[in-house]
Backbone as numpy.savetxt, mean C-alpha at the origin, in Angstrom:
# Nx Ny Nz CAx CAy CAz Cx Cy Cz
-4.87 -13.24 24.21 -5.71 -12.10 24.24 -4.89 -10.89 24.17
-3.79 -10.93 24.86 -2.89 -9.70 24.94 -2.32 -9.35 23.60
-2.00 -10.37 22.75 -1.44 -10.12 21.49 -2.55 -9.48 20.45
-3.73 -9.96 20.61 -4.83 -9.31 19.80 -4.97 -7.93 20.23
-4.95 -7.65 21.49 -5.14 -6.23 21.94 -4.00 -5.34 21.42
-2.77 -5.90 21.41 -1.61 -5.10 20.93 -1.71 -4.85 19.45
-2.11 -5.78 18.76 -2.35 -5.62 17.34 -3.42 -4.60 16.94
-4.49 -4.60 17.61 -5.58 -3.65 17.50 -5.09 -2.22 17.85
-4.35 -2.09 18.95 -3.71 -0.83 19.18 -2.74 -0.25 18.14
-2.00 -1.23 17.62 -1.01 -0.73 16.56 -1.72 -0.47 15.24
-2.84 -1.08 14.90 -3.54 -0.81 13.71 -4.28 0.55 14.03
-4.64 0.87 15.17 -5.25 2.11 15.53 -4.24 3.28 15.39
-3.04 3.02 15.80 -2.01 4.12 15.57 -1.69 4.31 14.03
-1.65 3.30 13.31 -1.61 3.38 11.81 -2.76 4.27 11.32
-3.92 3.93 11.81 -5.15 4.70 11.36 -5.11 6.15 11.71
-4.43 6.48 12.82 -4.42 7.88 13.16 -3.64 8.69 12.04
-2.79 8.10 11.38 -2.01 8.77 10.33 -2.99 8.86 9.10
-3.86 7.88 8.81 -4.89 8.05 7.82 -5.75 9.23 8.13
-6.21 9.29 9.35 -7.16 10.42 9.67 -6.51 11.72 9.70
-5.22 11.84 9.93 -4.47 13.06 9.72 -4.45 13.45 8.25
-4.12 12.50 7.48 -4.12 12.59 6.00 -5.47 13.07 5.56
-6.61 12.55 6.01 -7.90 13.04 5.67 -8.10 14.48 6.03
-7.63 14.87 7.22 -7.64 16.25 7.58 -6.80 17.13 6.68
-5.65 16.75 6.43 -4.81 17.55 5.52 -5.42 17.74 4.11
-6.00 16.60 3.62 -6.74 16.73 2.29 -7.87 17.64 2.26
-8.62 17.67 3.44 -9.73 18.51 3.60 -9.34 19.98 3.62
-8.21 20.28 4.22 -7.77 21.73 4.35 -7.05 22.27 3.12
-6.15 21.33 2.61 -5.41 21.77 1.38 -5.65 20.82 0.27
-5.70 21.40 -0.98 -6.00 20.57 -2.28 -4.65 19.80 -2.70
-4.27 18.88 -1.87 -3.03 18.19 -2.17 -3.44 17.13 -3.35
-2.58 17.11 -4.41 -2.97 16.18 -5.55 -2.45 14.69 -5.28
-2.68 14.19 -4.15 -2.35 12.79 -3.74 -3.52 12.13 -3.12
-3.64 10.84 -3.14 -4.73 10.21 -2.38 -4.40 10.25 -0.89
-5.48 10.17 -0.09 -5.23 10.26 1.30 -4.32 9.19 1.93
-4.50 7.96 1.39 -3.64 6.89 1.86 -2.22 7.09 1.67
-1.81 7.73 0.51 -0.41 8.05 0.21 0.06 9.18 1.30
-0.79 10.13 1.44 -0.43 11.21 2.42 -0.11 10.58 3.75
-1.10 9.70 4.26 -0.92 8.96 5.48 0.37 8.21 5.55
0.67 7.49 4.51 1.92 6.71 4.53 3.21 7.68 4.57
3.00 8.80 3.80 4.25 9.73 3.91 4.36 10.37 5.37
3.17 10.60 5.99 3.20 11.13 7.43 3.85 10.15 8.32
3.40 8.80 8.06 3.99 7.72 8.92 5.35 7.60 8.67
5.87 7.59 7.42 7.31 7.53 7.12 8.07 8.63 7.84
7.56 9.93 7.84 8.16 11.02 8.48 8.26 10.80 10.01
7.12 10.28 10.47 7.17 10.08 11.95 8.12 9.01 12.34
8.37 8.09 11.59 9.28 7.00 11.81 10.76 7.59 11.63
11.00 8.40 10.57 12.27 8.84 10.23 12.75 9.89 11.46
11.76 10.70 11.84 12.17 11.64 12.90 11.91 11.14 14.34
11.75 9.79 14.39 11.60 9.07 15.71 10.45 9.69 16.58
9.47 10.16 15.92 8.23 10.59 16.73 7.55 9.43 17.27
7.53 8.26 16.40 7.03 6.92 16.88 8.02 5.95 16.62
8.07 4.78 17.40 9.03 3.73 17.27 8.44 2.70 16.25
9.28 1.93 15.51 8.84 0.94 14.67 8.01 -0.17 15.46
8.52 -0.46 16.70 7.97 -1.48 17.59 6.44 -1.12 17.83
6.18 0.20 17.82 4.69 0.51 18.19 3.80 0.22 17.13
4.23 -0.24 15.84 3.35 -0.43 14.80 3.66 -1.74 14.06
4.74 -2.29 14.33 5.32 -3.42 13.52 4.37 -4.66 13.45
3.84 -5.09 14.49 2.98 -6.28 14.52 1.66 -5.89 13.77
1.08 -4.84 14.04 -0.19 -4.38 13.40 0.04 -4.18 11.90
1.22 -3.66 11.44 1.57 -3.60 9.99 1.57 -4.94 9.34
2.29 -5.93 10.09 2.47 -7.30 9.61 1.17 -7.93 9.48
0.23 -7.69 10.46 -1.12 -8.37 10.41 -1.87 -7.79 9.18
-1.84 -6.39 9.01 -2.50 -5.83 7.78 -1.94 -6.28 6.54
-0.72 -6.49 6.34 -0.13 -7.08 5.16 -0.58 -8.42 4.88
-0.61 -9.28 6.01 -1.13 -10.72 5.91 -2.51 -10.75 5.40
-3.42 -9.85 5.80 -4.70 -9.83 5.38 -5.05 -9.13 4.09
-4.10 -8.56 3.51 -4.24 -7.79 2.28 -4.79 -8.62 1.22
-4.39 -9.78 1.08 -4.81 -10.70 0.08 -6.33 -10.87 -0.03
-7.05 -10.76 1.22 -8.50 -10.94 1.17 -9.26 -9.78 0.45
-8.50 -8.66 0.28 -9.21 -7.57 -0.39 -9.22 -7.79 -1.92
-8.41 -8.63 -2.42 -8.36 -8.94 -3.84 -9.12 -10.02 -4.33
-9.66 -10.81 -3.45 -10.46 -12.08 -3.75 -11.82 -11.63 -4.51
-12.56 -10.64 -4.04 -13.71 -10.29 -4.84 -13.48 -9.87 -6.20
-12.43 -9.11 -6.40 -12.15 -8.63 -7.75 -11.67 -9.72 -8.67
-10.93 -10.71 -8.13 -10.56 -11.84 -8.89 -11.70 -12.82 -9.24
-12.67 -12.95 -8.37 -13.83 -13.69 -8.60 -14.74 -13.04 -9.68
-14.79 -11.68 -9.52 -15.57 -10.88 -10.52 -15.04 -10.95 -11.85
-13.82 -11.22 -12.14 -13.16 -11.31 -13.44 -13.73 -12.57 -14.14
-14.16 -13.49 -13.58 -14.79 -14.78 -14.24 -16.00 -14.47 -15.03
-16.72 -13.34 -14.63 -17.95 -13.04 -15.31 -17.63 -12.39 -16.64
-16.52 -11.96 -17.06 -16.21 -11.34 -18.32 -15.53 -12.34 -19.24
-16.29 -12.67 -20.30 -15.67 -13.64 -21.29 -14.64 -13.08 -22.14
-14.60 -11.66 -22.21 -13.67 -11.09 -23.11 -12.22 -11.38 -22.60
-12.06 -11.61 -21.41 -10.71 -11.81 -20.91 -10.10 -13.11 -21.34
-10.99 -14.04 -21.59 -10.54 -15.47 -22.23 -10.38 -15.36 -23.68
-10.75 -14.35 -24.30 -10.62 -14.14 -25.81 -9.17 -13.54 -26.06
-9.00 -13.37 -27.42 -7.85 -12.90 -27.92 -7.61 -11.40 -27.35
-8.72 -10.66 -27.23 -8.52 -9.31 -26.76 -8.10 -9.45 -25.20
-8.57 -10.37 -24.49 -8.11 -10.68 -23.08 -6.64 -10.89 -23.05
-6.22 -11.71 -23.96 -4.77 -12.15 -24.05 -3.93 -10.83 -24.18
-4.26 -9.97 -25.17 -3.68 -8.64 -25.24 -3.62 -7.93 -24.03
-4.67 -7.86 -23.26 -4.79 -7.09 -21.98 -3.81 -7.66 -20.97
-3.70 -9.05 -20.87 -2.94 -9.74 -19.90 -1.43 -9.41 -20.39
-1.05 -9.36 -21.63 0.34 -9.05 -22.04 0.68 -7.65 -21.75
-0.24 -6.74 -21.90 0.04 -5.38 -21.59 0.27 -5.22 -20.08
-0.61 -5.80 -19.31 -0.50 -5.76 -17.84 0.83 -6.37 -17.39
1.21 -7.46 -17.92 2.51 -8.03 -17.69 3.68 -7.22 -17.96
3.67 -6.70 -19.30 4.79 -5.88 -19.65 4.92 -4.62 -18.83
3.71 -3.92 -18.56 3.81 -2.75 -17.70 4.31 -3.02 -16.28
3.95 -4.14 -15.70 4.35 -4.55 -14.44 5.88 -4.77 -14.45
6.44 -5.29 -15.40 7.84 -5.53 -15.58 8.58 -4.26 -15.70
7.98 -3.29 -16.44 8.64 -2.02 -16.68 8.57 -1.34 -15.26
7.52 -1.29 -14.62 7.48 -0.62 -13.28 8.45 -1.22 -12.32
8.57 -2.59 -12.30 9.51 -3.31 -11.44 11.00 -2.88 -11.84
11.28 -2.77 -13.09 12.53 -2.43 -13.50 13.09 -1.02 -13.24
12.08 -0.13 -13.43 12.39 1.31 -13.17 12.54 1.43 -11.53
11.69 0.79 -10.80 11.80 0.90 -9.39 13.13 0.29 -8.92
13.66 -0.80 -9.47 14.87 -1.32 -9.13 16.02 -0.45 -9.45
15.93 0.26 -10.64 16.95 1.18 -10.97 17.05 2.38 -9.99
15.83 2.88 -9.67 15.77 4.03 -8.76 16.30 3.59 -7.40
15.95 2.55 -6.90 16.46 2.07 -5.59 17.88 1.82 -5.60
18.38 1.24 -6.75 19.88 0.95 -6.80 20.70 2.21 -6.81
20.12 3.27 -7.59 20.87 4.61 -7.63 20.84 5.27 -6.29
19.62 5.29 -5.61 19.48 6.05 -4.40 19.97 5.24 -3.17
20.14 4.00 -3.40 20.67 3.07 -2.30 22.05 3.48 -1.78
22.89 3.91 -2.73 24.30 4.22 -2.28 24.32 5.56 -1.62
23.31 6.41 -1.63 23.38 7.71 -1.13 22.95 7.90 0.46
23.07 6.75 1.18 22.75 6.82 2.62 23.72 7.48 3.53
């Protein structure tokens, strides 16, 4: 029971940053989604040691473990579209695969270049 309470409190801390981001978005027209703003705020709080990683680590791991559940409804919904199994669907799958590979490659290059600047 103690572990569950700890995870709930850590998830609540993470949500505080989301609520701060919602407030920022309401006050200023920032061209970013609130979730991204919240993650940036969380990153800054961790970098400036306003919060410790131990305060959110288990809650973050739990959220990441449960993330797959959010994709199940969309994956099941895809079955309803016969176009995806046709030639047009094959083209879409190839485009998605290629764009994913490009994004991963560019991300790797950026991380590699910025990684040496610590």
